[in-house]
PDB file of C-alpha atoms in Angstrom:
ATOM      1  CA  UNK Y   1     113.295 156.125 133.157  1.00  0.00           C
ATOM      2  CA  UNK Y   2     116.358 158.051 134.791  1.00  0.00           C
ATOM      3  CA  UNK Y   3     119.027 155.880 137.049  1.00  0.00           C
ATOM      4  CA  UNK Y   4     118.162 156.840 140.559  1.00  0.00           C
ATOM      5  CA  UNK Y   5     121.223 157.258 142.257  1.00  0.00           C
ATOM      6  CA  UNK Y   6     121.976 156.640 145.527  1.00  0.00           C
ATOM      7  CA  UNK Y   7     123.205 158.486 147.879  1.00  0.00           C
ATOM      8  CA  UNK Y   8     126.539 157.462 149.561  1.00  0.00           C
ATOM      9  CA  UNK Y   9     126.904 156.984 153.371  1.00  0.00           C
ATOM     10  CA  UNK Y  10     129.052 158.367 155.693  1.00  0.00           C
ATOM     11  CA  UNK Y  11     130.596 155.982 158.462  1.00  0.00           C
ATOM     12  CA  UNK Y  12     128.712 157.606 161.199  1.00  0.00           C
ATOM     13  CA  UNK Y  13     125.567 156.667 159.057  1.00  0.00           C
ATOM     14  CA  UNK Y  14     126.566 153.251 158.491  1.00  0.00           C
ATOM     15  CA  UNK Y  15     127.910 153.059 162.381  1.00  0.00           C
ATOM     16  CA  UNK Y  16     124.548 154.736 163.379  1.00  0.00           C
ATOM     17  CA  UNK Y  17     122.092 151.679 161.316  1.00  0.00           C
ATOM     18  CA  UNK Y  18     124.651 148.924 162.754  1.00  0.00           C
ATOM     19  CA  UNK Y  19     124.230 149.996 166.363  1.00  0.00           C
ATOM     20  CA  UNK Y  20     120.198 150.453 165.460  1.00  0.00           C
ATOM     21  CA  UNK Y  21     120.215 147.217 164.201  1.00  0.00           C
ATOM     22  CA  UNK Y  22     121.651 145.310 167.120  1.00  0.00           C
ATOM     23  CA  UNK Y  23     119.316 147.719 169.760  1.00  0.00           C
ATOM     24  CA  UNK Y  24     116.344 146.432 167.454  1.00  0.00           C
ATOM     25  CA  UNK Y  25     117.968 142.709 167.787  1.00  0.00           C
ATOM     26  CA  UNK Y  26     117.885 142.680 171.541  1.00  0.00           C
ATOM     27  CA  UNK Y  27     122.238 142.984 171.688  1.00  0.00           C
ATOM     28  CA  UNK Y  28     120.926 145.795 174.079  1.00  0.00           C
ATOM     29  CA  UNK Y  29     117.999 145.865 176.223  1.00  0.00           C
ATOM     30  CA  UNK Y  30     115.774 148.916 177.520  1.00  0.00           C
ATOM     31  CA  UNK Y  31     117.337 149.912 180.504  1.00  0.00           C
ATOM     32  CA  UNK Y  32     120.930 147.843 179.375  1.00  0.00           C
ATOM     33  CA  UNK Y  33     124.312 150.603 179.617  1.00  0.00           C
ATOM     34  CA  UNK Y  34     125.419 150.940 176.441  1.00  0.00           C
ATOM     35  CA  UNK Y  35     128.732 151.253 175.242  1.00  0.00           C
ATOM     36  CA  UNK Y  36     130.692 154.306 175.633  1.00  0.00           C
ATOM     37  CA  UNK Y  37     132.028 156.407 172.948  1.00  0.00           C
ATOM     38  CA  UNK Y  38     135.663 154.946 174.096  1.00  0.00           C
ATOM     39  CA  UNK Y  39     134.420 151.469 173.710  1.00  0.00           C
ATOM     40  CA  UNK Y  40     132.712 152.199 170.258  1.00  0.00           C
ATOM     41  CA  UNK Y  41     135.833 153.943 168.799  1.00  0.00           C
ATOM     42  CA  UNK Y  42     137.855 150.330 169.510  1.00  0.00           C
ATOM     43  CA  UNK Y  43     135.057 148.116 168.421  1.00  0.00           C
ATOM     44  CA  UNK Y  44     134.508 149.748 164.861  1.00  0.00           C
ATOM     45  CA  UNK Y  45     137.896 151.249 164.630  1.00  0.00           C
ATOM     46  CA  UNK Y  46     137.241 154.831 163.271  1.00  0.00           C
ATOM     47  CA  UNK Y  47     137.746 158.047 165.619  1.00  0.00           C
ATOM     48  CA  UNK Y  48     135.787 159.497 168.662  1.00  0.00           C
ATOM     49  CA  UNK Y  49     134.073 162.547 166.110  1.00  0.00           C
ATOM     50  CA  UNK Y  50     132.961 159.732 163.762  1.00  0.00           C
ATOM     51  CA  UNK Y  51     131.211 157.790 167.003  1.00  0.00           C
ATOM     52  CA  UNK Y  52     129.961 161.294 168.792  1.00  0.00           C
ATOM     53  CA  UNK Y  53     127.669 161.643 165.532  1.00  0.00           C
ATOM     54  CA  UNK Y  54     126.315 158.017 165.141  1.00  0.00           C
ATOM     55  CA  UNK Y  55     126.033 158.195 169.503  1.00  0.00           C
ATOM     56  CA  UNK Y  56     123.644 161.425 168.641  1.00  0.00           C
ATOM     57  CA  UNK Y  57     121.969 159.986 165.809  1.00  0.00           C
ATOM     58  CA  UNK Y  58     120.636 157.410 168.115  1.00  0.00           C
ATOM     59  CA  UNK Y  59     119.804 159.947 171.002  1.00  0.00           C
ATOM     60  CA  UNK Y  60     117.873 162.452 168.245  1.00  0.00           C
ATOM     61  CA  UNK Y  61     116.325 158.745 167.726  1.00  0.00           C
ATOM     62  CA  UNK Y  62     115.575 158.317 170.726  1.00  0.00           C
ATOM     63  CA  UNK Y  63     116.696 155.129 171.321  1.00  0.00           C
ATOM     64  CA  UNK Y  64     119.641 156.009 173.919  1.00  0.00           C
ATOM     65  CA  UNK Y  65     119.434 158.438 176.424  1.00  0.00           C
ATOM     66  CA  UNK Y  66     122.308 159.811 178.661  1.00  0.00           C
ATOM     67  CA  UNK Y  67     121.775 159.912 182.613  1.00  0.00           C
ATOM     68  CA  UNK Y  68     124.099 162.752 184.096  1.00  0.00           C
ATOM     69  CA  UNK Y  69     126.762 161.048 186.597  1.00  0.00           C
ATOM     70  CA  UNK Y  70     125.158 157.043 185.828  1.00  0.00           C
ATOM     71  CA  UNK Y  71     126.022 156.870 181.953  1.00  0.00           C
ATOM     72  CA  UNK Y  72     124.092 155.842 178.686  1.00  0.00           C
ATOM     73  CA  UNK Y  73     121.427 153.436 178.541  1.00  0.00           C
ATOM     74  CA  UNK Y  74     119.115 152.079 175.958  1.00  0.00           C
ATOM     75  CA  UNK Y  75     115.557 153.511 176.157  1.00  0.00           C
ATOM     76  CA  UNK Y  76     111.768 151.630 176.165  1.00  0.00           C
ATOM     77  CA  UNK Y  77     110.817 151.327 172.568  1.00  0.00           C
ATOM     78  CA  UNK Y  78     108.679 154.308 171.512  1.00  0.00           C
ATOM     79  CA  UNK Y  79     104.726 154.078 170.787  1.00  0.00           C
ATOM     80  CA  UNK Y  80     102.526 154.778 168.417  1.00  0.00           C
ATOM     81  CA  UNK Y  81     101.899 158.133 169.246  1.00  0.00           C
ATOM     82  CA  UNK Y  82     105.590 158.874 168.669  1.00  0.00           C
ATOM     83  CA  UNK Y  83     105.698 157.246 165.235  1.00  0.00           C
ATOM     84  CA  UNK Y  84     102.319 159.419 164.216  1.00  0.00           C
ATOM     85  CA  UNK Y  85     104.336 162.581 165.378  1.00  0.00           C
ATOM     86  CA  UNK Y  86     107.542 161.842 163.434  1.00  0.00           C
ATOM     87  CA  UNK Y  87     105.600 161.577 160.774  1.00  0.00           C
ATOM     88  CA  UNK Y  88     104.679 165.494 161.054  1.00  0.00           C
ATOM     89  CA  UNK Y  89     108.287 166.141 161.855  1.00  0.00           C
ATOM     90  CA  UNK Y  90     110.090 163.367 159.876  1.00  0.00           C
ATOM     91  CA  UNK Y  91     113.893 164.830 160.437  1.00  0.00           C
ATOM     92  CA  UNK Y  92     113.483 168.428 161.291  1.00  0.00           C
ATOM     93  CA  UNK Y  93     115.238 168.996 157.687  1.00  0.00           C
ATOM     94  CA  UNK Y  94     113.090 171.788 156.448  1.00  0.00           C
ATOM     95  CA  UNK Y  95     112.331 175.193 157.527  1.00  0.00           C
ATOM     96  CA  UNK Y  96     108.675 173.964 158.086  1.00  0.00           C
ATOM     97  CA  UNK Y  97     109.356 171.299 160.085  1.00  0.00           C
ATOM     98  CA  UNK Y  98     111.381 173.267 162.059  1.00  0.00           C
ATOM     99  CA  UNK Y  99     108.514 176.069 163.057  1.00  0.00           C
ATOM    100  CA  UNK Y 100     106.072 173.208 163.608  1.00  0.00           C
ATOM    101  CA  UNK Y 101     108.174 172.208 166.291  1.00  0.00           C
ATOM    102  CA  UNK Y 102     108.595 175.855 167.302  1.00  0.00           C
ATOM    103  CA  UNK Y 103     104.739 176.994 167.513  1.00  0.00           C
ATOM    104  CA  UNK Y 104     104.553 173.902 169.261  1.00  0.00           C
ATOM    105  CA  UNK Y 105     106.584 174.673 172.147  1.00  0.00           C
ATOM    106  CA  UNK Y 106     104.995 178.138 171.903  1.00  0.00           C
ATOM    107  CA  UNK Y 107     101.519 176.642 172.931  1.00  0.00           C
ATOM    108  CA  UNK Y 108     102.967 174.573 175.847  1.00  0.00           C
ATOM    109  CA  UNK Y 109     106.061 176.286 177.392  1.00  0.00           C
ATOM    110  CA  UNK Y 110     104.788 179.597 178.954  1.00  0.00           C
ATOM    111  CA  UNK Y 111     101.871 177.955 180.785  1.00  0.00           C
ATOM    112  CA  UNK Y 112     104.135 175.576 182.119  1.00  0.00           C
ATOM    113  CA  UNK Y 113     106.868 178.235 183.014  1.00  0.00           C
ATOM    114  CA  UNK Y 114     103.336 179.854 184.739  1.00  0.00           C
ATOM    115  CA  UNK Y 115     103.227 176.532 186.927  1.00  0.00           C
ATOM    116  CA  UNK Y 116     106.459 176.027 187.866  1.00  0.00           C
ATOM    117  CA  UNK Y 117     106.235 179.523 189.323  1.00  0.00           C
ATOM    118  CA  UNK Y 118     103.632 178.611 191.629  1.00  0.00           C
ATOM    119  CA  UNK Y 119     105.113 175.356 193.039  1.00  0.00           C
ATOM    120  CA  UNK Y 120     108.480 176.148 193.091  1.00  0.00           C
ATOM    121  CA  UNK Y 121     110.857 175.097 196.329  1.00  0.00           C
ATOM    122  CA  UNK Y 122     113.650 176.830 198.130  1.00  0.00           C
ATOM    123  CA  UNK Y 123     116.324 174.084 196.595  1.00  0.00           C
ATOM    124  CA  UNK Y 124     114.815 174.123 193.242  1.00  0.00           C
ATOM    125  CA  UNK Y 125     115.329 178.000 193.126  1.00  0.00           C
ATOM    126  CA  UNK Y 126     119.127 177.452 193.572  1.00  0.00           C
ATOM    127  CA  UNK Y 127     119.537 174.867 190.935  1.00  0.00           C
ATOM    128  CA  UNK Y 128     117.315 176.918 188.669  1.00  0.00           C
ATOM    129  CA  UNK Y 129     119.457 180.253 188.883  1.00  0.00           C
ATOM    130  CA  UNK Y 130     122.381 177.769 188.708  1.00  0.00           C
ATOM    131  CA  UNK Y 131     121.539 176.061 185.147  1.00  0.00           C
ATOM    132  CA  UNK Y 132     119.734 179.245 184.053  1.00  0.00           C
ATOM    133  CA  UNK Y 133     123.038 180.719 182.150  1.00  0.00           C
ATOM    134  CA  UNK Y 134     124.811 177.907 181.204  1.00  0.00           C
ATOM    135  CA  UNK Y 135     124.548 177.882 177.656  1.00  0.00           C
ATOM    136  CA  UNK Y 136     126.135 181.060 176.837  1.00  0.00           C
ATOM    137  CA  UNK Y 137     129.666 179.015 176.587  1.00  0.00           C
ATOM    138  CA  UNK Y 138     131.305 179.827 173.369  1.00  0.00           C
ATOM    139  CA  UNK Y 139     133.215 176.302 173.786  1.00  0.00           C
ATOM    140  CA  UNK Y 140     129.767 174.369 173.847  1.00  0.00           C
ATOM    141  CA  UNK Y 141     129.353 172.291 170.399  1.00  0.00           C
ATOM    142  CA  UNK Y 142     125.839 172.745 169.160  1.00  0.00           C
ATOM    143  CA  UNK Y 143     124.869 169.224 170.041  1.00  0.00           C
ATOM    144  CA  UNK Y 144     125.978 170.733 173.759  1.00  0.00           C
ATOM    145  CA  UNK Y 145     124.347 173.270 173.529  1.00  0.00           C
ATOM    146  CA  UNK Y 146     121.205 171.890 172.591  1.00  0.00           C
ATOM    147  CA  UNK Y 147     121.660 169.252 175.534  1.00  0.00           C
ATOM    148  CA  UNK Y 148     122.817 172.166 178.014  1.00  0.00           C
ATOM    149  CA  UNK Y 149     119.429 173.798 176.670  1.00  0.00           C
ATOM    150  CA  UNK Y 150     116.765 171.430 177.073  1.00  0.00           C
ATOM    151  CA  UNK Y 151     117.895 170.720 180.567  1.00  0.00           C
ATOM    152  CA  UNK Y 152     116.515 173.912 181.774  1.00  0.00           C
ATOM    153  CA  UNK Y 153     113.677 173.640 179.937  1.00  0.00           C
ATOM    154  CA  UNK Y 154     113.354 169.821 181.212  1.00  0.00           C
ATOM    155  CA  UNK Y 155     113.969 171.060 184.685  1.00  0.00           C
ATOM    156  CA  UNK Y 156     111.029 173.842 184.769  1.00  0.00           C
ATOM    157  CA  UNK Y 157     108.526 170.949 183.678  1.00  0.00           C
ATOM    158  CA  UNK Y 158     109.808 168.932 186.766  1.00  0.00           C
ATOM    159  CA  UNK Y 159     109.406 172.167 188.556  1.00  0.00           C
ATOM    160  CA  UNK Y 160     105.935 171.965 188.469  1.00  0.00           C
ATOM    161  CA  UNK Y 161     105.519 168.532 189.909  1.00  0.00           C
ATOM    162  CA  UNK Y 162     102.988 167.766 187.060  1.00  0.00           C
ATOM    163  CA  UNK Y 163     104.040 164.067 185.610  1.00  0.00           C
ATOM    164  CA  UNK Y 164     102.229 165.132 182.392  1.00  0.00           C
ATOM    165  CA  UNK Y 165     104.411 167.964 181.718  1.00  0.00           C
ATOM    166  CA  UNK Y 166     107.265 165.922 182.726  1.00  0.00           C
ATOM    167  CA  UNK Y 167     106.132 163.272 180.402  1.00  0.00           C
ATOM    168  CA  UNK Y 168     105.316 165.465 177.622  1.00  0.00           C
ATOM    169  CA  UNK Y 169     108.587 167.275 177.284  1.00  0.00           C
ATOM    170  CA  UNK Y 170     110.970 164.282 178.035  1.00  0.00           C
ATOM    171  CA  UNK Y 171     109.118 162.877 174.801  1.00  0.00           C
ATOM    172  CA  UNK Y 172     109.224 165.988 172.889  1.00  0.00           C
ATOM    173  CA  UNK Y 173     113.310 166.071 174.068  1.00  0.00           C
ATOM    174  CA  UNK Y 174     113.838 163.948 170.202  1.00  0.00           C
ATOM    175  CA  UNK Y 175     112.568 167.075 168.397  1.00  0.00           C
ATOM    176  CA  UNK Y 176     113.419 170.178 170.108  1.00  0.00           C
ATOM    177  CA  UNK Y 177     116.894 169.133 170.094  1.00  0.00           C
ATOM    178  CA  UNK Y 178     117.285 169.073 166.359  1.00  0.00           C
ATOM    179  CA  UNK Y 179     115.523 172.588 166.349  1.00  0.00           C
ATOM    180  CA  UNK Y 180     117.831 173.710 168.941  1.00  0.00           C
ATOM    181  CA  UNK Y 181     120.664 172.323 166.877  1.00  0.00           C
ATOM    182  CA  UNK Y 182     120.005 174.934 163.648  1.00  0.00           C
ATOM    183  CA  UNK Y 183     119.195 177.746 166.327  1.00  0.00           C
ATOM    184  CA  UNK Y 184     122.987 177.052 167.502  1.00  0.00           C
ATOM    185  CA  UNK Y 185     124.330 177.727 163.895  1.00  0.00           C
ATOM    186  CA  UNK Y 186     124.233 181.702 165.013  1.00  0.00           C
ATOM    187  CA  UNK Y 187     126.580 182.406 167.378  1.00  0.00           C
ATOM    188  CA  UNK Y 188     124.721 185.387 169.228  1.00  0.00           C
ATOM    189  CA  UNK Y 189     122.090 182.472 170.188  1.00  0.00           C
ATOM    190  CA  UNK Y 190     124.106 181.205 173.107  1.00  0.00           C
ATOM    191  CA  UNK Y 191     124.009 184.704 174.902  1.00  0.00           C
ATOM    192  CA  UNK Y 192     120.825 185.851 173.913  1.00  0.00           C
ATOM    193  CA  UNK Y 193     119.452 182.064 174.975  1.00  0.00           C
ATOM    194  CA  UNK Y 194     121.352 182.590 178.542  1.00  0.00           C
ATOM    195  CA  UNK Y 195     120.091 186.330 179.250  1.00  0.00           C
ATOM    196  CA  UNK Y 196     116.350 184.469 178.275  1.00  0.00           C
ATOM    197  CA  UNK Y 197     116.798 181.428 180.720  1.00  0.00           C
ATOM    198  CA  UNK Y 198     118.027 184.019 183.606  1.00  0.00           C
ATOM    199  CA  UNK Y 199     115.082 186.141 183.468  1.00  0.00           C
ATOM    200  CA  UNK Y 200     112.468 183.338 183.080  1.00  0.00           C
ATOM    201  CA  UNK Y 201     114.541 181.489 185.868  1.00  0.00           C
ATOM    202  CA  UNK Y 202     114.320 185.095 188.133  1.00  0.00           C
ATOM    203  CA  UNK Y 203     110.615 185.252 187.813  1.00  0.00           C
ATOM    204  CA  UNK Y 204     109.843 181.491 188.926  1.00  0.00           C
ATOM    205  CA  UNK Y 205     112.146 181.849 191.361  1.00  0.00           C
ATOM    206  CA  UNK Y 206     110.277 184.787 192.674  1.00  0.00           C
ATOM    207  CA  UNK Y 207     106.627 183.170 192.501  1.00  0.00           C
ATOM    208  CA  UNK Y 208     105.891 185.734 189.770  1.00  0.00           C
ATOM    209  CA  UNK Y 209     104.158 183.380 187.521  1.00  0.00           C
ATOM    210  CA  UNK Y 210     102.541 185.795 185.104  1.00  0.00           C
ATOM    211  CA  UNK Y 211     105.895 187.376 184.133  1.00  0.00           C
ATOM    212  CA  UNK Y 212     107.490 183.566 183.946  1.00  0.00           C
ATOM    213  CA  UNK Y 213     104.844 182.976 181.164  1.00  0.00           C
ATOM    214  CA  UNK Y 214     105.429 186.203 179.477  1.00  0.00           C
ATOM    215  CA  UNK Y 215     109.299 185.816 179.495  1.00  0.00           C
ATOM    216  CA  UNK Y 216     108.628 181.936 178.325  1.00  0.00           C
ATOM    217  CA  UNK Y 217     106.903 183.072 175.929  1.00  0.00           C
ATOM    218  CA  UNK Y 218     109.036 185.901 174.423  1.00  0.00           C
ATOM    219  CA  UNK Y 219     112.258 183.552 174.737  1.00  0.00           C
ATOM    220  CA  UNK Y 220     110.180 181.314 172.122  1.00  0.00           C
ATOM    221  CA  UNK Y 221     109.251 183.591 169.826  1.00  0.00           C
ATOM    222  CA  UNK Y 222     112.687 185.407 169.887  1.00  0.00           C
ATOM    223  CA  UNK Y 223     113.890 181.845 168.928  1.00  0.00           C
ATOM    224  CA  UNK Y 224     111.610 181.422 166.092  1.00  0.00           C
ATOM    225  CA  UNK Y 225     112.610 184.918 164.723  1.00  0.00           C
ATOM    226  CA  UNK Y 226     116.273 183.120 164.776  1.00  0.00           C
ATOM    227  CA  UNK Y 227     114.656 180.452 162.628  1.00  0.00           C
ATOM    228  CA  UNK Y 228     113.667 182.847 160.146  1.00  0.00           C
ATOM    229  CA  UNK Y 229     116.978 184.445 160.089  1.00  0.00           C
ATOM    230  CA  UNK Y 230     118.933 181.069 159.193  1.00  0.00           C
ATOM    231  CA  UNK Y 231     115.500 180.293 156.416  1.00  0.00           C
ATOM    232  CA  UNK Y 232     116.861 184.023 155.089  1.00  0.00           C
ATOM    233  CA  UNK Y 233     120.114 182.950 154.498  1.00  0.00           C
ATOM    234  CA  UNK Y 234     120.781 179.045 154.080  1.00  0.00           C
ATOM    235  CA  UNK Y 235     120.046 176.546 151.820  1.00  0.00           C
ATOM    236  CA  UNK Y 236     116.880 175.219 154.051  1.00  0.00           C
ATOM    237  CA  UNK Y 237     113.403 175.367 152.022  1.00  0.00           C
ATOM    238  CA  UNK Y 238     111.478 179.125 152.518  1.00  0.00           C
ATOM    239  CA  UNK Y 239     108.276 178.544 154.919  1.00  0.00           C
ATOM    240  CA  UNK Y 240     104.844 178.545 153.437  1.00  0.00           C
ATOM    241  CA  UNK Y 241     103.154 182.249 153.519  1.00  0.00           C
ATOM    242  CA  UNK Y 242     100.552 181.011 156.140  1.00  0.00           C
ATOM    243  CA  UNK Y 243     103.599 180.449 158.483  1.00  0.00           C
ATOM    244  CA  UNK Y 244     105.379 183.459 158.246  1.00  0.00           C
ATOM    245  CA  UNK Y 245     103.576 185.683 160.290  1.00  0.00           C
ATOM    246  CA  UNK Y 246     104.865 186.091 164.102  1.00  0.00           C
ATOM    247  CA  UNK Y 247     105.023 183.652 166.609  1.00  0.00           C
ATOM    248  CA  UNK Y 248     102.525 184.500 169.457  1.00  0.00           C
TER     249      UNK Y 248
END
């Protein structure tokens, strides 16, 4: 039999289990603020970069999650249903894991784009409009921009005042952001994302919930056509022929 080798680990990696470890040992609470990246950089003495990876290892995990203007803080430990899903999307490494997530969104995101255009407020409609464009910022690193992404997305599920949908995509946050991650890799994303998020943002803020869904719907697939593009021309497995047909 062949020698297996294995494979070495960056220090991120190694920084990311360490910090995993002591979460699963109870060094940090649900609900505890964890350390920032300042604070990490002195206690395992390597640079901010290295710590920024390991910090969104364990977000993409799931087990820290940032609170605009508060800080980070550890997370409640996830359920079974989560573990069942990863298991479907294990690290969003292949192309195929990548378009589950994407058909997925597909099925969900327009009708609740639909809802948030019915029970949108006067307030909400400013903040909308306000967040709609913000990811077309060349300067944004992709793990910004798939932060500066989901927020809007985030924010229309509040929209609708629907705790499910809240729920849902909050716990779906883990896996769109490593699909919005590869979407980043192409630089025309960021404006093409932002021209998306305006006009979906213009229709709920108008009540017009049937051309919210629509525009929901043809920001998704536009992003999935993305998908295909980076399939076309990296190193990421080809998609099966039963998945390669268009996204609606």
């Amino acid at each position: 039999m062949d020698v297996i080798p294995f494979q070495r680990k960056n220090r991120s990696d190694v920084i990311f289990e360490k910090l995993q470890e002591l979460i699963g040992d109870g060094q940090w609470k649900p609900g505890d603020r964890f350390p920032t990246e300042m604070e990490l950089t002195r206690l395992f003495n390597v640079g901010r970069s290295t710590v920024r990876e390991a910090l969104n290892h364990l977000k993409t995990s799931n087990l820290i999650q940032v609170v605009p203007g508060r800080g980070t803080f550890v997370t409640e430990p996830l359920g079974v249903e989560h573990q069942i899903l990863s298991r479907h999307i294990p690290d969003s490494a292949t192309a195929q894991e990548l378009f589950n997530i994407i058909e997925f969104r597909i099925c969900i995101e327009p009708s609740t784009a639909y809802l948030a255009a019915e029970r949108i407020s006067g307030p909400q409609k400013k903040r909308l409009l306000s967040i709609a464009g913000a990811v077309d910022n060349e300067e944004l690193s992709p793990a910004e921009f798939a932060e500066t992404d989901i927020a809007f997305h985030i924010f229309l599920a509040e929209i609708t005042g629907n705790p499910l949908c809240v729920e849902i995509m909050n716990y779906l946050h883990t896996f769109f952001y490593k699909q919005q991650i590869v979407t980043s890799l192409i630089s025309a994303r960021k404006k093409a994302a932002a021209q998306s998020h305006i006009a979906i943002a213009k229709a709920v803020a108008a009540h017009n919930a049937k051309t919210a869904e629509k525009e929901m719907r043809a920001h998704l697939c536009n992003t999935r056509e993305y998908l295909e593009s980076i399939v076309r021309e990296t190193a990421l497995p080809e998609i099966s022929k039963n998945q390669s047909g268009g996204g609606s």
